[in-house]
Amino acid sequence: MQTLRRIPTWISTLLVALFLFVFVYVANANGWITPYVYNVIQLAGISAISALGLNLIYGFNGQFSLGHIGFYAIGAYSSALITKEFTSRWSGTQFSALSWIIAGILGVILVILVIKRLRFDQIKKWLNSTLGELKGFERWILISLILLVIAAVIIVLGVAASWVLQKGLQALFDLLIPALPEAIGKNVLMLLALLAGGSLAALVAYLVGLPLLRLNSDYFGIATLGFAIVVYTLLQNSDLVIATMKGARGMVEIPRWTNWVWVAAVLSVLVFLLRNLVYSSYGRAIVSVREDEIAAKTMGIDIVQSKTLAFAIGGFYAGIAGGLYAHLVGFLHPSTFDFVRGFDPLIIIVFGGLGSMTGTLVASALFSAIIEGLRVILPQGFEDWRFVIYPILLLIIMLLRQQGLLGTTEWGWLRAPYAPIRDVPMVSGINSVNREVA
Amino acid sequence: METAPTSAPPLLVIDNLTKLFGGLRAVSEFDIEIPEQGLYGLIGPNGAGKTTVFNMITGVYPPTEGSIMLAGTSLVGLPSHIITRKGVARTFQNIRLFQNLTVLDNVRVAYHLHVGYNLAESMTRLGRFNQQERIQSDRAQDFLAVFNLQNRRDEIAKNLPYGEQRRLEIARALATEPRVLLLDEPAAGMNPVETDNLMELIHFIRDRFNLTILLIEHQMRVVMGICEWITVMDFGQVIARGTARDIQNNDRVIEAYLGKRLVRGL
């Protein structure tokens, strides 16, 4: 197959992305669009980030998850805690939330790594051989107890490590961030808050995914829905633990630092990373799990690892999107993270085409445009009819195009790169069987 | 247990392998020793438990009892992907390709266990990514060339004709760089010319890649034509083993499986 020498796809894609970025930026700066439209555009970008994460989980990895909104909520609340503390100093220092969240994540990772390295099965084997005289049930109880004690000791050590780490990190942030000029310091903190929120969401996704991803698709969907409801309920009562989260009354006074530059930059970076992942060996492993789990297993793919990887990265995307959302609206209420709202990213990826990044981007823009556009178009008093009209639109589109707007096709740089043709075959002596089969 | 006349030490040794599905003895006390580079056949009527044996070797089901040793290490209880990493690859009776991936990507997936870069390098395209990706797709294309699929590399796997799907499945299994290859009815649905080519191909890959092959097949022409040693199963039990000639003259096998007419025809 010959390819014509053409302009590399990344040039055209970059140009389109730059045009969109500059257009919205200039339009907002010159007042061509109302602040309301500007907000809607940013929301579209944020929902695209979240939906891209879900597309990796459901579209590429084939795991039907209804819990995406839970990760979105975790990212939103944790990053909001970090920046709110900085601007309103509710706990005396400005960085305790930031350092606690980072130290907590690192502590849990440490515990996971140690437990993974410990090879519990080998300890069990060793115990089995040394406890020769004990029998049956007593033996089982004793071994379980010893293993539990070991695990508990590791966890206590992990908590202690986090505690020490937190003190260090807090001192570091106290020293570094105020030393920066205000404009830079603010953006550094925003970046740290987004990354911390995203990482926390990814870690929770990993921990939730380990047991749940053993379930088959439909059961996994219901289990993740359960997760989303748990997060929602916890948020309703969050003021019992952290007063500033305000529980069911809603968290207020979050600095409104999100702007189009932030949304566009984060979206571009995350699209770049996702596209690269999908067209790498790791991405092919993820897609092969969707195609046929048993075949993937027997081709040497660790399917548990592939699924938890996709689920954690998807959770990370949702967490980052949640962080941007929190800093866009400046107010968080548990009802925003109700599981019914959790269907939005699912609608977007199915509407755009499962397994199509281009489709997700286009669909999230269209989805926001339809919902908010109808609000403008419909006459006074009929606004609520948009939740009748847009589902009907969805029904019609799904009846006409089950595969979604774009199916699995991609555009420009998001298309699969063309693997170079092998010019010199390395395997010799193949000609004896290399004749055409009738 | 009788063994085939060979001097090579056994590579795959299965002993007393048993699988119960509830009260059903799907496989009962199955044993086999396959020497390095052996080309062995497993035959028997439908439901005799042949595919169950394959599923136990590759870790799809855990055996109820018995041992499976590959070059001295036990495979029992290991997850499938680890067994593949230790050098056992297989194809499936009902073709299990990654249907919506391209032909090239189907083979490249099998190369994931040799992936030479980490996740961060894959997401940023830095470090070893480009070099390793190049190696991966070059090797994958070599395997496609062996199976005469190099001109199909960008097609979606499910659009290939049946015979090519069968060959792609073998190519994909070989890309994991196995020592033992398990073929589950490779000639099913093939016409006589395709079958002849397949027999030649199996011989070729055995020699070219130093493979030890165990195959399940219903086409007696294939089994009798290429297998050095044949094991016959019926109702989960081994009822006979020996060379093609022994099997054709074995009364129990004729009664249970071959039938008198076929043997006369061979």
XYZ file of C-alpha atoms in Angstrom:
704
model
C 0.000 0.000 0.000
C 1.514 3.295 -1.071
C 0.974 6.485 0.829
C 1.220 9.809 -0.934
C 3.596 12.288 0.589
C 1.233 14.597 2.335
C 1.342 17.232 4.994
C 1.853 15.418 8.306
C -1.440 15.062 10.128
C -0.194 16.752 13.264
C 0.201 20.073 11.413
C -3.434 20.294 10.321
C -4.627 19.116 13.733
C -2.461 21.639 15.551
C -3.738 24.411 13.278
C -7.377 23.551 13.962
C -6.719 23.359 17.707
C -4.842 26.679 17.682
C -7.596 28.333 15.669
C -10.263 27.158 18.125
C -8.163 28.293 21.063
C -7.380 31.737 19.657
C -10.926 32.245 18.402
C -12.540 31.652 21.783
C -9.816 33.604 23.557
C -10.156 36.653 21.313
C -13.936 36.427 21.238
C -14.027 36.520 25.015
C -11.436 39.285 25.344
C -13.311 41.513 22.891
C -16.727 40.757 24.289
C -18.055 39.054 21.130
C -19.501 36.310 23.274
C -21.369 36.778 26.527
C -19.799 35.490 29.756
C -22.545 32.891 29.756
C -21.481 31.461 26.380
C -17.847 31.619 27.500
C -18.773 29.533 30.527
C -20.629 27.012 28.388
C -17.590 26.632 26.127
C -15.379 25.939 29.123
C -17.906 23.443 30.474
C -17.881 21.683 27.104
C -14.085 21.375 27.338
C -14.327 20.038 30.891
C -16.939 17.456 29.971
C -14.737 16.442 27.035
C -11.873 15.690 29.450
C -14.097 13.602 31.685
C -15.689 11.820 28.724
C -12.270 11.007 27.222
C -11.455 9.209 30.456
C -14.685 7.226 30.283
C -14.053 6.458 26.621
C -10.753 4.852 27.587
C -12.578 2.718 30.170
C -15.673 1.825 28.163
C -14.850 2.589 24.536
C -11.317 1.207 24.393
C -11.158 -1.222 27.321
C -14.799 -2.355 27.113
C -15.588 -2.002 30.834
C -19.062 -0.555 31.292
C -18.622 1.916 34.149
C -21.383 3.992 35.694
C -19.168 5.326 38.479
C -17.319 7.977 36.509
C -19.074 10.836 38.279
C -17.630 9.557 41.573
C -14.074 10.186 40.375
C -15.151 13.556 39.000
C -16.480 14.439 42.471
C -13.296 13.283 44.213
C -11.175 15.447 41.917
C -13.487 18.434 42.333
C -13.676 18.383 46.123
C -10.029 17.595 46.798
C -8.656 20.280 44.497
C -11.208 22.750 45.842
C -10.060 22.021 49.404
C -6.483 22.803 48.400
C -7.094 26.163 46.729
C -9.799 27.264 49.122
C -7.466 26.756 52.030
C -4.895 28.892 50.266
C -7.273 31.795 49.644
C -9.224 31.745 52.915
C -6.796 30.135 55.396
C -9.444 28.134 57.230
C -6.975 25.990 59.084
C -4.225 28.359 60.072
C -1.744 27.237 57.440
C -2.337 27.511 53.734
C -1.046 24.158 52.578
C -2.202 21.468 54.994
C -4.858 20.117 52.605
C -2.383 20.025 49.718
C 0.337 18.317 51.740
C -2.107 15.893 53.378
C -3.571 14.813 50.056
C -0.152 14.318 48.434
C 1.272 12.563 51.507
C -1.820 10.368 51.723
C -1.539 9.325 48.073
C 2.173 8.555 48.438
C 1.539 6.653 51.691
C -1.104 4.424 50.097
C 1.147 3.798 47.082
C 3.955 2.870 49.467
C 1.750 0.390 51.314
C 0.575 -1.129 48.004
C 4.157 -1.473 46.752
C 5.374 -3.096 49.964
C 2.450 -5.521 50.064
C 3.034 -6.411 46.419
C 6.746 -6.994 47.006
C 6.166 -9.111 50.100
C 4.877 -12.154 48.182
C 2.225 -13.240 50.688
C 1.966 -16.639 49.062
C 5.608 -17.352 49.889
C 5.183 -16.247 53.505
C 2.170 -18.529 53.648
C 4.207 -21.407 52.248
C 6.974 -20.769 54.773
C 4.468 -20.623 57.634
C 2.883 -23.821 56.386
C 6.181 -25.638 56.559
C 7.172 -24.300 59.990
C 3.781 -24.952 61.581
C 3.971 -28.662 60.849
C 2.486 -29.890 64.112
C -0.697 -27.801 64.057
C -3.646 -29.092 62.073
C -6.811 -28.047 60.291
C -8.793 -25.094 61.499
C -6.334 -23.912 64.192
C -3.582 -23.825 61.632
C -5.705 -21.803 59.221
C -6.675 -19.325 61.961
C -3.073 -18.906 63.083
C -1.754 -18.318 59.558
C -4.529 -15.827 58.800
C -3.816 -13.977 62.048
C -0.099 -13.740 61.336
C -0.762 -12.445 57.804
C -3.270 -9.914 59.162
C -0.766 -8.685 61.736
C 1.881 -8.287 59.030
C -0.578 -6.315 56.882
C -1.586 -4.175 59.849
C 2.033 -3.396 60.691
C 2.674 -2.333 57.092
C -0.402 -0.115 57.103
C 0.579 1.514 60.415
C 4.062 2.117 59.053
C 2.486 3.594 55.903
C 0.356 5.969 57.982
C 3.429 6.993 59.984
C 5.358 7.580 56.775
C 2.519 9.734 55.422
C 2.449 11.734 58.636
C 6.161 12.467 58.457
C 5.911 13.185 54.753
C 3.054 15.588 55.354
C 5.121 17.666 57.793
C 7.961 17.819 55.296
C 5.753 18.703 52.348
C 3.929 21.382 54.300
C 7.204 23.011 55.319
C 8.355 22.822 51.702
C 5.192 24.418 50.314
C 5.171 27.069 53.062
C 8.646 27.979 51.977
C 8.361 27.751 48.188
C 4.943 28.889 47.030
C 4.762 32.223 48.928
C 8.251 32.975 47.619
C 6.947 32.951 44.035
C 5.406 36.077 42.496
C 1.682 36.035 43.144
C 0.523 35.363 39.567
C 2.911 32.429 39.154
C 2.330 31.045 42.636
C -1.408 30.984 42.044
C -1.034 29.014 38.815
C 1.499 26.625 40.334
C -0.933 25.933 43.147
C -3.792 25.446 40.690
C -1.681 22.937 38.759
C -0.721 21.125 41.966
C -4.366 21.086 43.057
C -5.509 19.624 39.722
C -2.772 16.985 39.732
C -3.430 16.076 43.362
C -7.180 15.798 42.698
C -6.599 13.742 39.554
C -4.085 11.468 41.273
C -6.382 10.900 44.225
C -9.187 9.981 41.834
C -6.805 7.652 39.954
C -5.698 5.980 43.177
C -9.278 5.465 44.314
C -10.085 4.094 40.846
C -7.194 1.668 41.153
C -8.259 0.487 44.608
C -11.935 0.216 43.642
C -11.027 -1.389 40.320
C -8.883 -4.188 41.737
C -11.834 -6.126 43.180
C -14.577 -4.825 40.873
C -12.827 -5.347 37.533
C -13.040 -9.096 38.053
C -16.759 -8.782 37.385
C -18.175 -9.088 33.900
C -19.354 -6.014 32.105
C -22.971 -5.602 33.282
C -22.211 -6.557 36.876
C -19.255 -4.211 36.828
C -21.603 -1.423 35.690
C -23.920 -1.947 38.646
C -21.008 -2.222 41.100
C -19.509 1.069 39.876
C -22.943 2.666 40.129
C -22.837 1.597 43.770
C -19.477 3.303 44.094
C -20.888 6.552 42.675
C -23.776 6.443 45.176
C -21.343 5.836 48.054
C -19.313 8.898 47.026
C -22.511 10.951 46.756
C -23.653 9.919 50.239
C -20.219 10.581 51.724
C -20.254 14.064 50.219
C -23.703 14.723 51.689
C -22.214 14.056 55.130
C -18.720 15.326 54.492
C -19.066 18.224 56.988
C -18.889 15.698 59.831
C -15.238 15.060 58.982
C -14.005 18.181 57.243
C -16.135 21.137 58.251
C -15.190 23.264 55.286
C -16.662 20.772 52.804
C -20.057 21.798 54.250
C -21.818 18.542 53.300
C -25.311 18.945 51.947
C -25.200 22.735 52.246
C -22.591 22.958 49.508
C -18.986 24.098 49.542
C -18.605 27.794 48.816
C -15.884 30.362 48.164
C -13.715 28.229 45.926
C -11.432 30.577 43.976
C -12.688 30.860 40.397
C -9.377 30.376 38.712
C -10.428 28.246 35.754
C -10.359 30.082 32.460
C -10.236 29.143 28.795
C -6.430 28.974 28.790
C -6.486 26.402 31.605
C -9.249 24.320 30.013
C -7.680 24.384 26.546
C -4.178 23.622 27.836
C -5.261 20.748 30.056
C -7.517 19.332 27.347
C -4.720 19.463 24.746
C -2.175 17.797 27.003
C -4.610 15.061 28.002
C -5.682 14.430 24.395
C -2.003 14.219 23.429
C -1.277 11.679 26.181
C -4.397 9.606 25.513
C -3.790 9.395 21.783
C -0.195 8.309 22.371
C -1.305 5.698 24.876
C -3.962 4.265 22.580
C -1.488 3.809 19.718
C 1.177 2.109 21.787
C 1.676 -1.462 22.884
C -0.134 -0.676 26.148
C -3.070 0.745 24.207
C -3.260 -2.289 21.950
C -3.271 -4.485 25.057
C -6.153 -2.398 26.461
C -8.148 -2.703 23.217
C -7.454 -6.446 22.939
C -9.128 -6.944 26.325
C -12.259 -5.309 24.901
C -12.128 -7.499 21.796
C -11.671 -10.894 23.460
C -10.560 -11.429 27.053
C -9.698 -15.105 26.700
C -7.662 -14.574 23.542
C -5.899 -11.618 25.190
C -5.016 -13.726 28.230
C -3.557 -16.494 26.130
C -1.548 -13.951 24.133
C 0.238 -13.012 27.350
C -1.774 -9.903 28.218
C -2.217 -9.411 31.958
C -5.875 -8.480 31.722
C -6.228 -7.421 35.360
C -3.327 -5.019 34.883
C -4.724 -3.717 31.584
C -8.141 -3.091 33.087
C -6.885 -1.401 36.246
C -4.528 0.722 34.147
C -7.347 1.930 31.897
C -9.643 2.430 34.887
C -7.050 4.425 36.866
C -6.139 6.634 33.901
C -9.832 7.172 33.178
C -10.327 8.113 36.841
C -7.399 10.536 36.594
C -9.047 12.281 33.618
C -12.328 12.540 35.528
C -10.532 13.917 38.589
C -8.756 16.602 36.578
C -12.035 17.548 34.901
C -13.693 17.771 38.316
C -10.926 20.086 39.537
C -11.422 22.416 36.589
C -15.177 22.359 37.154
C -14.825 23.279 40.838
C -12.699 26.294 39.959
C -15.026 27.320 37.160
C -18.237 27.563 39.167
C -16.696 28.309 42.571
C -19.395 26.319 44.341
C -19.757 22.583 44.869
C -22.897 20.779 45.929
C -23.344 16.981 46.205
C -26.354 17.168 43.875
C -23.956 18.106 41.060
C -22.449 14.652 41.507
C -25.722 12.786 41.659
C -25.459 9.533 39.708
C -28.107 10.749 37.258
C -25.663 13.455 36.193
C -23.116 10.665 35.891
C -24.807 9.568 32.696
C -23.676 12.732 30.890
C -20.203 11.450 29.959
C -21.731 8.086 29.029
C -24.209 9.817 26.719
C -21.369 11.831 25.195
C -19.162 8.865 24.390
C -21.980 6.715 23.027
C -23.284 9.672 21.033
C -19.812 10.447 19.669
C -18.830 6.854 19.038
C -17.317 4.353 21.459
C -13.613 4.109 20.866
C -13.326 7.407 18.977
C -11.452 10.295 20.591
C -12.517 12.654 17.815
C -16.097 11.564 18.379
C -15.882 12.351 22.092
C -14.511 15.828 21.421
C -17.172 16.625 18.814
C -19.965 15.084 20.881
C -19.121 16.992 24.054
C -19.185 20.265 22.112
C -22.506 19.331 20.473
C -23.982 18.063 23.746
C -23.283 21.333 25.550
C -24.421 23.328 22.524
C -27.731 21.437 22.333
C -28.543 21.631 26.049
C -27.564 25.266 26.444
C -28.672 26.270 22.947
C -32.174 24.988 23.609
C -32.287 27.147 26.730
C -31.765 30.186 24.519
C -34.020 29.095 21.665
C -37.020 27.933 23.683
C -39.512 30.633 24.700
C -39.823 31.838 28.288
C -41.403 29.245 30.563
C -40.628 26.343 28.252
C -36.961 25.867 29.221
C -37.619 22.570 30.959
C -38.790 21.152 27.641
C -35.162 20.838 26.640
C -34.987 17.673 28.715
C -37.729 16.331 26.488
C -36.284 17.574 23.216
C -32.688 16.469 23.694
C -33.548 12.907 24.731
C -35.735 12.682 21.630
C -32.766 13.885 19.556
C -30.650 11.193 21.225
C -33.280 8.556 20.445
C -33.376 9.557 16.799
C -29.594 9.577 16.469
C -29.237 6.225 18.185
C -31.918 4.698 15.965
C -30.232 6.005 12.832
C -26.612 5.471 13.856
C -26.055 2.861 16.541
C -22.292 3.258 16.303
C -22.578 6.923 17.273
C -21.744 9.984 15.194
C -18.269 8.866 14.206
C -18.219 5.151 14.990
C -14.583 4.379 15.667
C -13.177 6.697 12.982
C -10.674 9.343 13.961
C -9.560 12.531 12.318
C -6.128 13.994 11.611
C -3.434 13.315 14.157
C -5.832 11.267 16.253
C -5.898 8.574 13.559
C -3.719 5.528 14.056
C -0.198 6.228 12.797
C 0.794 4.210 9.751
C 3.269 1.475 10.648
C 6.257 1.592 8.296
C 6.388 -1.243 5.787
C 9.063 -3.835 6.461
C 11.414 -3.675 3.489
C 13.860 -6.509 4.203
C 12.166 -9.612 5.571
C 14.260 -10.945 8.416
C 12.853 -14.474 8.284
C 14.620 -16.489 5.620
C 13.501 -19.648 3.885
C 9.851 -18.781 3.958
C 9.365 -19.185 0.235
C 8.786 -22.902 0.479
C 5.407 -22.252 2.062
C 4.936 -18.752 0.822
C 2.913 -19.539 -2.242
C -0.592 -18.328 -2.687
C -3.284 -20.468 -1.129
C -6.120 -21.214 -3.512
C 3.208 -45.408 29.691
C 4.532 -46.041 26.218
C 6.384 -43.175 24.615
C 7.271 -42.298 21.086
C 10.605 -43.559 19.809
C 12.769 -40.520 20.324
C 15.924 -39.551 22.112
C 14.987 -35.929 22.933
C 14.136 -35.257 26.590
C 10.463 -34.473 27.212
C 9.598 -30.774 27.210
C 5.949 -30.941 28.203
C 4.994 -33.615 30.706
C 1.375 -34.000 31.770
C 0.481 -36.528 34.398
C -2.797 -37.685 35.911
C -4.635 -34.590 34.628
C -8.284 -34.599 35.695
C -11.078 -32.062 35.338
C -14.461 -32.348 36.969
C -17.310 -30.056 35.975
C -19.670 -30.695 38.852
C -20.193 -34.434 38.647
C -19.003 -34.711 35.052
C -15.519 -36.116 34.488
C -14.581 -34.043 31.439
C -11.005 -35.284 31.521
C -9.856 -38.231 33.565
C -6.239 -39.123 34.338
C -4.861 -37.754 31.096
C -1.126 -38.118 30.608
C 1.288 -37.344 27.804
C 5.009 -36.648 27.374
C 6.023 -34.528 24.435
C 9.712 -34.305 23.523
C 11.340 -31.129 22.310
C 10.339 -30.477 18.675
C 7.769 -33.244 18.800
C 4.674 -33.008 16.591
C 1.933 -34.807 18.477
C -1.734 -35.261 17.734
C -4.757 -35.481 20.008
C -7.884 -36.974 18.467
C -11.217 -38.278 19.570
C -14.945 -37.796 19.057
C -16.628 -34.508 19.924
C -16.930 -34.035 23.662
C -14.034 -36.345 24.429
C -12.295 -33.611 26.428
C -9.550 -32.591 23.992
C -10.188 -28.852 24.176
C -10.555 -29.120 27.955
C -6.994 -30.469 28.044
C -5.851 -27.413 26.070
C -7.778 -25.106 28.386
C -6.092 -26.650 31.417
C -2.608 -26.399 29.891
C -3.147 -22.709 29.078
C -4.708 -21.893 32.434
C -8.199 -21.067 31.177
C -9.528 -23.645 33.664
C -7.595 -24.875 36.682
C -7.247 -28.669 36.674
C -9.047 -30.547 39.432
C -6.046 -32.812 39.826
C -2.770 -33.660 38.154
C 0.404 -31.967 37.045
C 1.541 -30.074 33.960
C 5.298 -29.544 33.734
C 7.007 -27.431 31.089
C 10.766 -28.069 31.074
C 10.648 -28.947 34.752
C 8.467 -26.081 36.014
C 4.857 -26.596 36.974
C 2.166 -24.670 35.101
C -0.708 -25.681 37.386
C -2.393 -22.752 39.092
C -0.590 -20.067 37.113
C -2.692 -17.425 35.355
C -2.928 -17.692 31.567
C -0.707 -14.758 30.755
C 2.130 -16.135 32.881
C 1.806 -19.523 31.180
C 2.082 -17.751 27.828
C 5.183 -15.939 29.066
C 6.688 -19.273 30.039
C 6.325 -20.396 26.451
C 2.942 -21.951 25.699
C 0.812 -20.458 22.919
C -2.400 -21.688 21.399
C -5.050 -21.171 18.766
C -8.758 -21.694 19.240
C -11.258 -24.068 17.720
C -13.697 -21.228 17.057
C -11.339 -18.532 15.822
C -10.766 -15.867 18.470
C -9.081 -12.993 16.677
C -9.240 -9.412 17.898
C -11.900 -8.782 15.277
C -11.883 -5.007 15.081
C -8.120 -4.619 15.087
C -6.023 -4.653 11.945
C -4.135 -7.776 10.947
C -0.858 -6.126 11.955
C -2.216 -5.040 15.343
C -3.457 -8.569 16.042
C 0.120 -9.788 15.813
C 1.525 -6.750 17.614
C -0.760 -7.401 20.609
C 0.960 -10.755 21.018
C 4.252 -8.862 21.166
C 3.122 -6.873 24.189
C 4.801 -9.347 26.537
C 8.126 -8.333 25.016
C 7.319 -4.609 25.198
C 10.544 -2.651 25.548
C 9.280 0.653 26.904
C 7.318 1.806 29.910
C 3.988 3.562 30.193
C 5.467 7.057 30.521
C 7.535 6.539 27.379
C 4.461 5.365 25.507
C 2.387 8.396 26.520
C 5.076 10.957 25.727
C 6.729 9.162 22.777
C 10.105 9.745 24.421
C 12.976 7.406 25.206
C 12.924 3.941 23.741
C 9.437 4.255 22.256
C 10.154 4.861 18.573
C 12.972 2.353 18.299
C 11.091 -0.371 20.157
C 7.834 0.253 18.316
C 9.734 -0.070 15.038
C 11.210 -3.391 16.148
C 7.796 -4.595 17.268
C 6.074 -3.817 13.987
C 8.995 -5.177 11.945
C 8.894 -8.492 13.775
C 5.122 -8.617 13.471
C 5.450 -8.116 9.723
C 7.996 -10.904 9.526
C 5.449 -13.252 11.014
C 2.799 -12.007 8.610
C 5.211 -12.727 5.759
C 5.697 -16.319 6.957
C 1.961 -16.814 6.671
C 1.695 -14.880 3.430
C -0.442 -12.184 5.023
C 1.921 -9.245 4.512
C -0.379 -7.660 1.922
C -3.326 -7.834 4.308
C -1.657 -6.060 7.207
C -3.897 -2.988 7.276
C -7.171 -4.830 6.869
C -9.566 -5.329 9.753
C -9.211 -8.910 10.955
C -12.892 -9.776 10.741
C -12.928 -8.945 7.029
C -10.397 -11.635 6.146
C -11.560 -14.845 4.478
C -11.782 -17.861 6.739
C -8.537 -19.565 5.747
C -6.568 -16.378 6.271
C -8.152 -15.871 9.684
C -6.919 -19.336 10.653
C -3.413 -18.515 9.470
C -3.478 -15.141 11.219
C -4.367 -16.879 14.446
C -1.327 -19.121 14.137
C 0.852 -16.109 13.279
C -0.424 -14.306 16.362
C 0.310 -17.316 18.565
C 3.843 -17.555 17.167
C 4.501 -13.892 17.903
C 4.480 -14.680 21.615
C 7.659 -16.678 20.833
C 6.446 -19.951 22.349
C 8.263 -23.219 22.899
C 5.054 -25.219 22.808
C 2.298 -24.470 20.325
C -1.183 -25.907 20.843
C -3.320 -25.937 17.688
C -7.031 -26.574 18.169
C -8.450 -27.898 14.893
C -6.281 -25.781 12.591
C -7.692 -27.375 9.442
C -11.363 -26.995 10.353
C -13.287 -25.550 7.453
C -10.384 -25.657 5.036
C -10.580 -27.127 1.540
C -8.120 -29.867 0.475
C -5.636 -27.455 -1.108
C -5.621 -25.209 1.938
C -5.222 -28.277 4.114
C -2.166 -29.430 2.135
C -0.611 -26.007 2.534
C -1.386 -26.010 6.223
C 0.367 -29.349 6.704
C 3.426 -28.027 4.945
C 3.224 -24.859 7.008
C 3.039 -26.716 10.321
C 6.151 -28.706 9.418
C 7.905 -25.539 8.362
C 7.186 -23.537 11.500
C 8.104 -26.477 13.698
C 11.578 -26.556 12.135
C 11.982 -22.820 11.684
C 10.985 -21.816 15.224
C 12.043 -24.985 17.084
C 8.495 -25.597 18.202
C 6.950 -28.458 20.052
C 3.447 -28.874 18.657
C 0.371 -30.577 20.005
C -2.631 -30.443 17.720
C -6.270 -31.416 17.919
C -7.737 -32.281 14.550
C -10.673 -34.099 13.053
C -9.320 -34.346 9.515
C -7.588 -37.707 9.640
C -5.519 -36.824 6.577
C -3.798 -34.098 8.595
C -3.327 -36.113 11.751
C -2.125 -39.265 10.036
C -0.016 -37.237 7.619
C 2.049 -35.142 10.009
C 1.776 -36.348 13.579
C 4.612 -38.494 14.878
C 2.603 -39.774 17.774
C -1.114 -39.745 18.351
C -3.162 -39.888 21.534
C -6.809 -40.859 21.245
C -9.394 -39.763 23.810
C -12.949 -40.881 24.379
C -15.237 -39.796 27.219
C -12.360 -37.975 28.907
C -10.041 -40.946 28.931
C -7.041 -41.922 26.860
C -8.051 -45.043 24.964
C -4.993 -45.456 22.761
C -1.655 -43.971 21.858
C 0.906 -44.708 19.218
C 2.027 -43.921 15.693
C -0.465 -43.304 12.920
C -0.201 -46.947 11.834
C -0.837 -48.288 15.365
C -3.867 -46.069 15.769
C -5.390 -47.089 12.459
C -5.174 -50.727 13.452
C -6.393 -50.278 17.015
C -9.796 -51.890 17.451
C -10.943 -49.628 20.265
C -10.160 -46.511 18.250
C -11.913 -47.841 15.184
C -14.970 -48.632 17.244
C -15.068 -45.356 19.169
C -14.011 -42.903 16.558
C -12.642 -43.766 13.152
C -15.185 -46.262 11.887
C -14.348 -49.139 9.591
C -14.938 -47.366 6.293
C -12.518 -44.542 6.992
C -9.712 -46.880 7.945
C -10.148 -48.809 4.705
C -10.011 -45.545 2.824
C -6.772 -44.356 4.388
